[in-house]
Coordinates of C-alpha atoms in Angstrom, one line a residue:
Chain A
M218 CA 0.0 0.0 0.0
T219 CA 2.9 2.3 0.6
T220 CA 3.9 2.3 -3.1
S221 CA 0.7 4.1 -4.1
A222 CA 0.9 7.0 -6.5
R223 CA -1.2 9.0 -4.1
G224 CA 0.2 11.5 -1.8
R225 CA 1.7 13.9 -4.3
G226 CA -0.9 16.5 -3.5
Y227 CA -3.6 14.9 -5.8
T228 CA -7.2 15.6 -5.2
D229 CA -9.3 12.9 -3.5
P230 CA -10.5 10.7 -6.4
I231 CA -14.1 10.6 -5.2
M232 CA -14.2 14.4 -5.0
G233 CA -12.5 14.6 -8.4
G234 CA -14.9 12.0 -9.8
V235 CA -18.0 13.9 -8.5
A236 CA -16.6 17.1 -10.0
L237 CA -16.1 15.3 -13.3
G238 CA -19.6 13.9 -13.2
L239 CA -21.0 17.4 -12.6
L240 CA -19.0 18.7 -15.5
L241 CA -20.3 15.9 -17.7
F242 CA -23.8 16.7 -16.6
G243 CA -23.3 20.4 -17.2
A244 CA -21.9 19.7 -20.7
I245 CA -25.0 17.6 -21.5
M246 CA -27.4 20.3 -20.2
L247 CA -25.6 23.1 -22.0
A248 CA -24.3 21.6 -25.2
G249 CA -26.3 18.4 -25.6
R250 CA -23.1 16.3 -25.7
G251 CA -20.7 14.9 -23.3
L252 CA -16.9 14.7 -23.1
G253 CA -14.6 13.1 -25.7
A254 CA -11.1 12.7 -26.9
S255 CA -10.6 10.1 -29.7
G256 CA -13.0 11.8 -32.1
A257 CA -10.5 14.7 -32.3
F258 CA -7.9 12.3 -33.7
A259 CA -10.4 11.1 -36.3
S260 CA -11.1 14.7 -37.4
G261 CA -7.3 15.4 -37.3
A262 CA -6.5 12.3 -39.5
A263 CA -9.3 13.2 -42.0
A264 CA -8.1 16.9 -42.1
A265 CA -4.5 15.8 -42.7
V266 CA -5.4 13.4 -45.6
H267 CA -7.7 16.1 -47.0
T268 CA -4.9 18.6 -47.0
V269 CA -2.5 16.2 -48.8
A270 CA -5.0 14.6 -51.2
P271 CA -8.4 16.4 -51.2
K272 CA -10.0 14.3 -53.9
A273 CA -9.0 11.0 -52.3
A274 CA -10.2 12.1 -48.8
E275 CA -13.6 13.2 -50.2
A276 CA -14.1 9.9 -52.0
H277 CA -13.0 7.8 -49.0
P278 CA -15.8 5.9 -47.4
Y279 CA -14.7 6.5 -43.9
L280 CA -12.5 9.6 -43.9
S281 CA -15.0 11.7 -45.9
A282 CA -17.4 11.6 -43.0
W283 CA -14.8 13.2 -40.7
I284 CA -13.5 16.0 -42.9
P285 CA -14.2 19.3 -41.0
T286 CA -16.9 21.1 -42.9
G287 CA -17.1 24.4 -41.1
R288 CA -15.6 27.7 -42.3
R289 CA -12.8 27.4 -39.7
G290 CA -11.8 23.9 -40.6
L291 CA -10.4 21.7 -37.9
V292 CA -10.5 24.4 -35.2
G293 CA -14.2 24.8 -35.8
E294 CA -14.9 21.2 -34.6
W295 CA -16.4 20.9 -31.1
I296 CA -14.3 17.9 -30.2
V297 CA -11.0 19.5 -31.3
L298 CA -11.7 22.7 -29.4
E299 CA -12.6 20.7 -26.4
L300 CA -9.3 18.8 -26.5
L301 CA -7.4 22.1 -26.9
G302 CA -9.2 23.1 -23.7
V303 CA -8.0 19.9 -22.0
V304 CA -4.4 20.7 -22.9
A305 CA -4.7 24.3 -21.6
G306 CA -6.5 23.2 -18.4
A307 CA -4.0 20.4 -17.7
W308 CA -1.0 22.7 -18.2
L309 CA -2.3 25.4 -16.0
S310 CA -3.4 23.0 -13.3
A311 CA 0.0 21.3 -13.3
R312 CA 1.8 24.6 -13.3
L313 CA -0.1 25.9 -10.3
A314 CA 0.5 22.6 -8.5
G315 CA 4.2 22.6 -9.3
R316 CA 3.8 19.3 -11.3
L317 CA 5.1 20.7 -14.7
H318 CA 8.2 18.6 -15.4
R319 CA 9.8 17.9 -18.8
G320 CA 10.9 14.3 -19.3
V321 CA 9.8 10.8 -19.8
E322 CA 7.8 9.2 -17.0
T323 CA 8.7 5.5 -16.7
V324 CA 6.0 3.3 -15.1
A325 CA 8.1 0.2 -14.3
A326 CA 11.5 -1.1 -15.0
E327 CA 11.2 -0.6 -18.8
G328 CA 13.7 2.3 -19.2
K329 CA 13.0 5.6 -21.0
R330 CA 13.4 4.2 -24.5
G331 CA 11.3 1.2 -23.7
R332 CA 8.6 3.5 -22.2
L333 CA 8.5 5.5 -25.5
V334 CA 8.2 2.3 -27.6
Q335 CA 5.3 1.2 -25.3
A336 CA 3.6 4.6 -25.6
L337 CA 3.8 4.4 -29.4
I338 CA 2.4 0.8 -29.5
G339 CA -0.2 1.4 -26.9
G340 CA -1.3 4.7 -28.6
T341 CA -1.6 3.0 -32.0
L342 CA -3.7 0.1 -30.6
M343 CA -6.0 2.6 -28.8
G344 CA -6.3 4.7 -32.0
G345 CA -7.5 1.7 -34.0
G346 CA -9.6 0.3 -31.2
A347 CA -11.4 3.6 -30.6
R348 CA -12.4 3.8 -34.2
L349 CA -13.9 0.3 -34.2
A350 CA -15.5 0.8 -30.8
H351 CA -17.0 4.2 -31.8
G352 CA -15.2 6.0 -28.9
C353 CA -12.8 5.8 -26.0
T354 CA -12.7 6.1 -22.3
S355 CA -14.1 9.7 -22.4
G356 CA -16.6 9.7 -25.2
L357 CA -17.9 6.2 -24.9
A358 CA -17.3 4.8 -21.4
L359 CA -17.8 8.0 -19.4
T360 CA -20.4 9.9 -21.5
G361 CA -22.2 6.8 -22.7
G362 CA -22.1 5.2 -19.3
A363 CA -23.9 8.2 -17.8
L364 CA -26.4 8.2 -20.6
L365 CA -27.0 4.4 -20.2
A366 CA -25.9 3.7 -23.8
T367 CA -25.7 -0.1 -24.2
G368 CA -22.4 0.1 -26.2
A369 CA -20.8 2.0 -23.3
W370 CA -21.7 -0.8 -20.8
L371 CA -20.3 -3.4 -23.3
F372 CA -17.1 -1.3 -23.7
I373 CA -16.4 -0.7 -20.0
P374 CA -16.0 -4.3 -18.8
V375 CA -14.4 -5.6 -22.0
A376 CA -11.8 -2.7 -22.3
F377 CA -11.0 -2.8 -18.6
G378 CA -10.8 -6.6 -18.6
A379 CA -8.4 -6.5 -21.5
A380 CA -6.4 -3.8 -19.8
F381 CA -6.0 -5.7 -16.5
L382 CA -5.2 -8.9 -18.4
T383 CA -2.5 -7.1 -20.5
A384 CA -1.0 -5.5 -17.4
Y385 CA -0.9 -9.0 -15.8
L386 CA 0.7 -10.6 -18.9
M387 CA 3.3 -7.8 -19.0
R388 CA 4.2 -8.7 -15.4
R389 CA 4.3 -5.0 -14.8
V390 CA 6.1 -4.1 -11.5
A391 CA 5.4 -0.6 -10.5
A392 CA 8.3 1.8 -10.4
Chain B
M140 CA -36.0 27.3 -21.7
M141 CA -35.3 23.6 -22.0
A142 CA -31.8 22.1 -22.0
P143 CA -29.7 21.5 -23.9
L144 CA -29.1 25.1 -25.0
Y145 CA -27.7 24.6 -28.5
D146 CA -27.6 28.0 -29.9
L147 CA -24.1 28.9 -28.6
P148 CA -21.1 28.7 -31.0
A149 CA -19.0 25.6 -30.5
G150 CA -16.0 27.3 -29.0
V151 CA -18.0 29.1 -26.3
L152 CA -18.7 25.8 -24.6
A153 CA -16.2 23.4 -26.0
I154 CA -13.1 25.2 -24.7
P155 CA -14.3 25.8 -21.1
V156 CA -15.7 22.3 -20.9
G157 CA -12.4 20.9 -22.1
F158 CA -10.4 23.2 -19.8
A159 CA -12.3 22.0 -16.8
F160 CA -11.9 18.4 -18.0
G161 CA -8.1 18.9 -18.2
V162 CA -7.9 20.5 -14.8
I163 CA -9.8 17.6 -13.1
L164 CA -7.8 14.9 -14.8
E165 CA -4.6 16.6 -13.8
R166 CA -5.8 17.2 -10.2
V167 CA -6.7 13.6 -9.6
G168 CA -3.4 12.4 -11.0
L169 CA -4.7 10.8 -14.2
G170 CA -2.2 12.8 -16.3
S171 CA 0.5 10.5 -14.9
A172 CA 1.0 7.1 -16.5
R173 CA 2.1 5.8 -13.1
T174 CA -1.4 6.3 -11.6
I175 CA -2.9 4.2 -14.4
T176 CA -0.2 1.5 -14.1
Q177 CA -0.8 1.3 -10.4
Q178 CA -4.5 0.9 -11.0
L179 CA -4.0 -2.0 -13.5
V180 CA -1.8 -3.9 -11.0
A181 CA -4.4 -3.2 -8.3
R182 CA -2.3 -1.0 -6.1
D183 CA -4.1 2.2 -6.6
F184 CA -7.8 2.7 -7.4
T185 CA -7.9 6.2 -8.7
V186 CA -9.0 5.3 -12.3
I187 CA -11.9 3.2 -11.2
T188 CA -12.9 5.5 -8.4
V189 CA -12.9 8.6 -10.6
M190 CA -14.8 6.8 -13.4
F191 CA -17.5 5.3 -11.2
S192 CA -18.1 8.4 -9.2
A193 CA -18.3 10.5 -12.4
I194 CA -20.7 8.1 -14.1
V195 CA -23.0 7.8 -11.1
T196 CA -23.1 11.6 -10.6
A197 CA -23.8 12.4 -14.2
M198 CA -26.2 9.6 -14.6
L199 CA -28.3 10.7 -11.6
G200 CA -28.2 14.3 -12.9
V201 CA -29.4 13.3 -16.4
F202 CA -32.1 11.0 -15.0
W203 CA -33.6 13.7 -12.7
A204 CA -33.2 16.5 -15.1
D205 CA -35.1 14.4 -17.7
H206 CA -37.7 13.3 -15.1
L207 CA -38.4 16.9 -14.0
G208 CA -38.7 18.0 -17.7
W209 CA -35.7 20.2 -17.7
L210 CA -33.8 18.2 -20.4
D211 CA -34.9 17.1 -23.8
L212 CA -32.8 14.0 -24.0
S213 CA -33.8 13.4 -27.6
R214 CA -31.4 16.3 -28.5
V215 CA -28.5 14.8 -26.6
T216 CA -25.9 12.9 -28.6
L217 CA -25.9 9.3 -27.5
P218 CA -22.8 7.2 -28.2
S219 CA -23.5 4.5 -30.7
T220 CA -23.9 0.8 -30.0
D221 CA -22.4 -1.7 -32.5
M222 CA -21.8 -4.9 -30.8
V223 CA -19.2 -6.9 -32.7
P224 CA -16.8 -4.1 -33.8
Q225 CA -17.3 -2.5 -30.4
L226 CA -16.2 -5.7 -28.6
I227 CA -13.1 -6.1 -30.9
G228 CA -12.4 -2.4 -30.5
A229 CA -12.7 -2.6 -26.8
L230 CA -10.2 -5.5 -26.6
L231 CA -7.6 -3.6 -28.8
F232 CA -8.3 -0.4 -26.8
G233 CA -7.9 -2.1 -23.4
A234 CA -4.6 -3.7 -24.5
G235 CA -3.3 -0.4 -25.8
F236 CA -4.5 1.3 -22.6
A237 CA -2.4 -1.1 -20.5
I238 CA 0.7 -0.9 -22.7
A239 CA 0.7 2.9 -22.9
S240 CA -0.7 3.4 -19.4
L241 CA -2.6 6.4 -20.8
C242 CA -5.9 6.8 -22.6
P243 CA -6.5 9.4 -25.3
G244 CA -7.7 12.1 -22.9
T245 CA -5.1 11.4 -20.2
A246 CA -2.4 11.2 -22.9
C247 CA -3.2 14.8 -23.8
V248 CA -2.9 15.8 -20.1
S249 CA 0.4 13.9 -19.8
A250 CA 1.8 15.7 -22.8
A251 CA 0.5 19.1 -21.7
T252 CA 2.3 18.7 -18.4
G253 CA 5.6 18.1 -20.2
K254 CA 5.8 14.3 -20.4
G255 CA 7.4 12.9 -23.6
D256 CA 5.6 9.5 -23.2
G257 CA 2.3 11.4 -23.3
L258 CA 3.4 13.1 -26.5
V259 CA 4.5 9.8 -28.1
T260 CA 1.2 8.2 -27.1
I261 CA -0.6 11.0 -28.9
G262 CA 1.6 10.3 -32.0
G263 CA 0.6 6.6 -31.7
L264 CA -3.1 7.5 -31.4
F265 CA -2.9 9.6 -34.5
L266 CA -1.1 6.8 -36.4
G267 CA -3.6 4.2 -35.3
T268 CA -6.5 6.4 -36.1
L269 CA -5.1 7.2 -39.6
V270 CA -4.2 3.7 -40.5
T271 CA -7.6 2.3 -39.3
S272 CA -9.5 5.0 -41.2
L273 CA -7.5 4.6 -44.4
F274 CA -8.0 0.8 -44.4
W275 CA -11.6 1.0 -43.3
P276 CA -12.9 -0.4 -46.6
Q277 CA -10.5 -3.4 -46.2
L278 CA -12.0 -4.2 -42.8
G279 CA -14.9 -5.7 -44.6
A280 CA -17.8 -7.0 -42.5
L281 CA -16.3 -5.4 -39.4
A282 CA -16.8 -1.9 -40.8
E283 CA -20.1 -2.5 -42.6
R284 CA -22.2 -3.2 -39.5
A285 CA -24.7 -0.4 -38.9
P286 CA -24.4 1.2 -35.5
H287 CA -27.6 1.6 -33.4
D288 CA -27.5 5.2 -32.4
N289 CA -30.2 4.9 -29.8
A290 CA -29.6 1.6 -27.9
T291 CA -29.9 2.1 -24.2
L292 CA -29.7 -0.5 -21.4
P293 CA -33.4 -0.1 -20.2
V294 CA -34.7 -0.8 -23.7
D295 CA -32.2 -3.6 -24.4
L296 CA -32.6 -5.3 -21.0
H297 CA -36.4 -4.8 -20.9
L298 CA -36.1 -3.1 -17.6
P299 CA -37.6 0.2 -16.4
V300 CA -35.1 3.0 -16.5
G301 CA -35.5 3.7 -12.8
I302 CA -34.5 0.2 -11.9
V303 CA -31.4 0.4 -14.2
V304 CA -30.4 3.8 -12.6
A305 CA -30.9 2.3 -9.1
A306 CA -28.9 -0.8 -9.9
I307 CA -26.0 1.2 -11.4
T308 CA -26.0 3.5 -8.4
I309 CA -25.8 0.7 -5.9
L310 CA -23.2 -1.1 -8.0
G311 CA -21.2 2.1 -8.3
V312 CA -21.3 3.0 -4.6
A313 CA -20.4 -0.6 -3.7
T314 CA -17.4 -0.4 -6.1
L315 CA -16.3 2.9 -4.6
F316 CA -16.6 1.4 -1.1
M317 CA -14.5 -1.7 -2.1
A318 CA -11.9 0.5 -3.9
G319 CA -11.7 2.7 -0.8
R320 CA -11.2 -0.4 1.4
L321 CA -8.6 -1.9 -0.9
Q322 CA -6.8 1.4 -1.2
G323 CA -6.5 1.7 2.5
G324 CA -5.6 4.8 4.4
R325 CA -8.8 6.5 3.4
A326 CA -11.5 6.5 6.0
P327 CA -14.7 5.4 4.5
F328 CA -16.9 7.8 6.6
R329 CA -15.4 10.7 4.7
V330 CA -17.4 9.8 1.6
S331 CA -20.5 8.6 3.3
P332 CA -22.7 11.8 2.9
L333 CA -22.1 11.8 -0.8
A334 CA -22.7 8.1 -1.0
A335 CA -25.9 8.5 1.0
I336 CA -27.2 11.3 -1.4
A337 CA -26.3 9.1 -4.4
L338 CA -28.1 6.0 -3.0
A339 CA -31.1 8.1 -2.1
L340 CA -31.4 9.6 -5.6
G341 CA -30.8 6.2 -7.1
V342 CA -33.4 4.4 -5.1
L343 CA -35.9 7.2 -5.6
A344 CA -35.3 6.8 -9.3
A345 CA -36.6 3.2 -9.1
A346 CA -39.6 4.6 -7.2
T347 CA -40.6 7.0 -10.0
G348 CA -41.7 3.9 -12.1
R349 CA -40.4 5.6 -15.2
A350 CA -40.2 3.1 -18.1
T351 CA -37.8 4.9 -20.4
L352 CA -35.8 8.1 -20.4
A353 CA -36.9 11.0 -22.6
S354 CA -40.6 10.6 -22.7
A355 CA -42.6 13.5 -21.4
A356 CA -40.2 16.3 -22.3
T357 CA -39.5 14.9 -25.7
L358 CA -43.1 14.4 -26.7
R359 CA -44.0 17.9 -25.6
Q360 CA -41.2 19.2 -27.8
I361 CA -42.3 17.1 -30.8
G362 CA -45.8 18.4 -30.4
A363 CA -44.6 22.0 -30.4
E364 CA -42.5 21.4 -33.6
I365 CA -45.5 19.9 -35.5
D366 CA -47.7 22.8 -34.3
S367 CA -45.2 25.5 -35.5
G368 CA -44.6 23.8 -38.9
S369 CA -40.9 23.7 -38.3
D370 CA -40.9 20.0 -39.1
H371 CA -41.4 20.8 -42.8
V372 CA -39.3 22.1 -45.7
D373 CA -40.8 23.2 -49.0
A374 CA -39.7 22.0 -52.4
I375 CA -38.0 25.3 -53.4
A376 CA -36.0 25.4 -50.1
L377 CA -34.9 21.8 -50.7
A378 CA -33.9 22.5 -54.3
E379 CA -31.8 25.5 -53.0
W380 CA -30.1 23.2 -50.4
I381 CA -29.2 20.7 -53.1
R382 CA -27.9 23.3 -55.5
A383 CA -25.9 24.9 -52.7
R384 CA -24.5 21.5 -51.7
K385 CA -25.6 22.1 -48.1
P386 CA -23.1 20.1 -46.0
H387 CA -24.5 16.8 -44.6
L388 CA -27.8 17.1 -46.4
R389 CA -29.3 13.7 -46.7
I390 CA -32.5 13.1 -48.7
V391 CA -34.4 10.1 -47.7
D392 CA -36.9 8.4 -50.0
V393 CA -39.3 6.3 -47.9
R394 CA -41.4 5.0 -50.8
D395 CA -41.8 1.2 -51.0
D396 CA -41.0 -1.1 -54.0
L397 CA -39.4 1.5 -56.2
A398 CA -38.6 0.4 -59.7
A399 CA -35.1 1.3 -61.1
D400 CA -36.5 3.9 -63.5
D401 CA -38.8 5.6 -61.0
Y402 CA -37.9 9.2 -60.5
R403 CA -36.0 10.1 -57.4
I404 CA -34.9 13.5 -56.1
P405 CA -31.2 13.8 -57.0
G406 CA -29.0 12.2 -54.3
A407 CA -31.8 10.5 -52.4
E408 CA -31.2 7.4 -50.4
E409 CA -33.9 4.8 -50.4
V410 CA -34.9 3.9 -46.9
P411 CA -38.4 2.2 -46.8
L412 CA -40.5 3.0 -43.8
Q413 CA -39.8 -0.3 -42.1
R414 CA -36.1 0.4 -42.1
I415 CA -36.2 4.0 -40.9
A416 CA -35.9 3.1 -37.3
A417 CA -32.4 1.7 -37.9
L418 CA -31.2 4.6 -40.1
S419 CA -27.8 5.7 -39.0
V420 CA -27.8 9.4 -38.3
R421 CA -25.1 11.8 -37.3
P422 CA -25.9 14.9 -35.3
S423 CA -24.6 17.1 -38.1
D424 CA -26.9 15.5 -40.7
T425 CA -29.8 17.4 -42.1
I426 CA -32.4 14.9 -43.2
V427 CA -35.2 15.6 -45.6
I428 CA -37.7 12.8 -45.9
Y429 CA -40.2 12.5 -48.8
S430 CA -42.8 10.1 -50.1
D431 CA -45.4 10.6 -52.8
G432 CA -47.7 12.9 -51.0
G433 CA -46.2 13.3 -47.6
G434 CA -48.1 10.9 -45.3
H435 CA -45.5 8.2 -45.1
A436 CA -42.8 10.8 -44.8
A437 CA -44.5 12.3 -41.8
Q438 CA -44.7 8.9 -40.2
A439 CA -41.0 8.4 -40.8
W440 CA -40.3 11.9 -39.4
L441 CA -42.1 10.9 -36.2
I442 CA -40.0 7.7 -35.8
L443 CA -36.8 9.6 -36.4
R444 CA -37.8 12.5 -34.1
Q445 CA -38.7 10.1 -31.3
R446 CA -35.3 8.4 -31.8
G447 CA -33.9 11.8 -31.1
V448 CA -33.0 13.1 -34.6
A449 CA -33.7 16.8 -34.2
T450 CA -32.7 17.9 -37.7
A451 CA -35.2 15.9 -39.8
Y452 CA -37.7 17.6 -42.1
V453 CA -40.6 16.4 -44.2
L454 CA -40.8 17.6 -47.8
R455 CA -44.0 19.6 -47.8
D456 CA -46.6 17.8 -50.1
G457 CA -43.9 15.3 -51.1
L458 CA -42.7 14.3 -54.5
E459 CA -45.9 15.8 -56.0
A460 CA -44.9 19.3 -54.8
W461 CA -41.3 18.7 -56.1
E462 CA -42.6 17.8 -59.5
D463 CA -45.0 20.7 -59.7
E464 CA -42.7 23.3 -58.3
I465 CA -39.3 22.3 -59.5
M466 CA -39.6 19.8 -62.4
A467 CA -42.5 21.6 -64.1
P468 CA -43.1 25.0 -62.7
R469 CA -45.9 27.0 -64.4
R470 CA -45.9 30.6 -65.4
P471 CA -48.2 32.4 -63.0
D472 CA -51.5 33.6 -64.3
S473 CA -51.1 37.1 -62.9
T474 CA -48.6 39.6 -64.1
D475 CA -47.9 40.7 -60.6
A476 CA -44.2 41.6 -60.4
V477 CA -43.5 39.5 -57.4
A478 CA -45.1 36.4 -58.9
V479 CA -43.2 36.9 -62.2
A480 CA -39.9 37.4 -60.4
R481 CA -40.6 34.3 -58.3
F482 CA -41.3 32.3 -61.5
Q483 CA -38.0 33.5 -63.0
Y484 CA -36.2 32.5 -59.9
V485 CA -37.8 29.0 -59.8
R486 CA -37.2 28.6 -63.6
E487 CA -33.6 29.1 -63.1
L488 CA -33.6 26.7 -60.1
A489 CA -35.6 24.2 -62.2
S490 CA -33.1 24.3 -65.0
F491 CA -30.4 23.1 -62.6
F492 CA -32.5 20.0 -62.0
G493 CA -33.4 19.6 -65.7
G494 CA -37.0 20.7 -65.0
R495 CA -39.1 22.1 -67.9
P496 CA -40.8 25.3 -66.9
S497 CA -43.8 26.1 -69.1
N498 CA -46.7 28.4 -69.6
E499 CA -49.0 25.4 -69.4
R500 CA -49.4 23.0 -66.5
A501 CA -47.1 20.2 -67.6
A502 CA -47.9 16.5 -66.9
P503 CA -46.0 15.3 -63.8
R504 CA -42.9 13.4 -64.8
R505 CA -42.2 10.2 -62.9
N506 CA -39.7 8.5 -65.1
G507 CA -36.8 9.2 -67.4
A508 CA -34.7 11.5 -65.2
D509 CA -31.8 9.2 -64.6
S510 CA -29.2 11.7 -65.8
L511 CA -30.3 14.0 -63.1
A512 CA -29.1 11.7 -60.4
K513 CA -25.6 12.8 -61.1
T514 CA -26.1 16.5 -60.4
A515 CA -26.0 16.3 -56.7
P516 CA -24.2 13.3 -55.1
A517 CA -25.5 12.2 -51.8
P518 CA -23.4 13.7 -49.0
P519 CA -21.4 11.1 -47.2
K520 CA -22.7 9.6 -44.0
R521 CA -20.9 10.9 -40.9
R522 CA -20.3 8.6 -38.0
K523 CA -20.7 9.6 -34.5
A524 CA -17.8 11.3 -32.7
C525 CA -16.4 9.9 -29.6

C-alpha cells in the first residue's frame, strides 16, 4: 500500500470524480453532448489526408465523413476545441500545483526508450480500437455510461478486462 | 427554456468544458501514467474511483433533469452501440491502454504537463486512427455493420429506466466502497454523505416507475414542432439546399417497392419506412424525408424524431410538390411583379435539375430522369464522434 501513486498532492478521487460527473452533466445540459477525446484524432486524421489529397479524402468511405466542414476547418470542430481546452487546463493545473516537469515518465523497469516504444504501440492500438468501438474512455465509457448507452456498458468491462489482463501478462512491476 | 441550449457557438462551450476536464484529470493524478499502471496492477484505485463516481453523478443528474422535464434527451448525442466491432475495438483499446498506461484524454494531459511519453502516445493515437481510417474499406464485414444510435440499457434489457439507474448507483457505490477499502488509508466515513445522497437519488429513481428516459419532455417538444410547422421544408428550399450543396444534407426516399426507373430526387437514399428506425444518423446531418404525398414521410419523421433526430424535415406535399414546383413550374396567371420574379427564380432553379418550366401546366414526370441523379451526389454519412 505504501507504493501508491497517491500522496503527491492529488485531489481525492471521489471528489474529483464527482466534479467530473457534474462537468459531464453540465456539458449535456448546455451543449447536448458529453466529453470526448478520440474523435478529435479522427477529425485530425481526416483533415490531414484532406490537405494532402483532397479528392482521395472526399471519395474515401470513412474519412470523408470526418472532414471538418465548417468555415474554420479543424478548429471549428467541437471535439477539437474541447481537446485544446483539455491541454490548456491540464497545463495550468500542473503549473499551479508545481507538477510541470519535462521528461519521460517511466512506469516500471522498462527504461526511457522502452517506455516510449510502449507509448507508441499502446497509442496505436488505442487509436485503432477507438475507431472500431465508436469511442474511447471519455466519449464512450464516461459519457455513454452516464447516458445508459448499451455500447458503453459493453465497452467498460471488456476494455478494462483486456487492460487488467494485458498488465498482468506484462508482469508489470510498478516503479 | 429547456436544456440543452444549443444556440451557442462551439468554442463558447467546447473550450471551457475541455479546460475543466483537463484541470480535473490533472488534479486527480490521471495525467500520470504511473497512476494508471498502479490501477492496472491493483495497487491504486484512482482510475476506477474517478470513473464510477463521475458516471454515477452524471447519470443521476441526467435522470432527474429528464424526469423533471428540464432536459430534452432526444437532443443529446448518445454514443453508438455496434456490438461486434465494439467488442473487438474494446479489446484492442484495453490492451493499448495497459501498454501505454494512458488513454486518449489522459495522454493529452500527460503531454500538456511536459511528459514525452504522453506526446508519443498522442503520436501513436494519430497513427492508429489514420491507418484504421485509411484501411476502413478493407475491414470488410467489421466496418459494414450499422451502429444503433439509440440503444440504451433499459430498452435492451427490458427493464424500467428507474431500476437500471438504481442498480448502477448501488453497483457504483459498492465499487467505490470496495476500492476505498482496498486502497487503505482513506477513512470510508469521509465519503458517506455523498454516497448517501447518491443512494437516495438512485433508489428514488426506481420509485418513479419511469419506463424509459426521454418521454414527457420529448413528446412535448415534438408536439410543439409539429404545431409550428418547423418540421417541414418546401420543395424550393430543398432545391436550394441541393444546389448549394448544403453540408451533410441527406435526402431520404421512404417509398416502397421503387422500380429502377422511378424518378427520385437527386442524391436521395432509399430507406423504406420499415427500415427507418435503424437509419444511422449523425448529429450534423440534415435529413429531408419524402414520399409521394407526404403521409409516409410524416410517419418516418415521427419515428426519427422520437429516436432523437432533431434535424429531420418532411418535404411539404412530397414528390408531388417537387414535380409541380421544380420539375414543371408553371408561369403564374397574374402579371404581378413578385409572382413573375418568383417564377423566373424558380425557372432558373428548375433548369439546374433539368426541369421544364412552361406556360401550361405540364404533366408530372415520374420517369426518365436518370441523368439528373448525377447533379447532386449524396453527402457522405458521418459517423458519431467519440
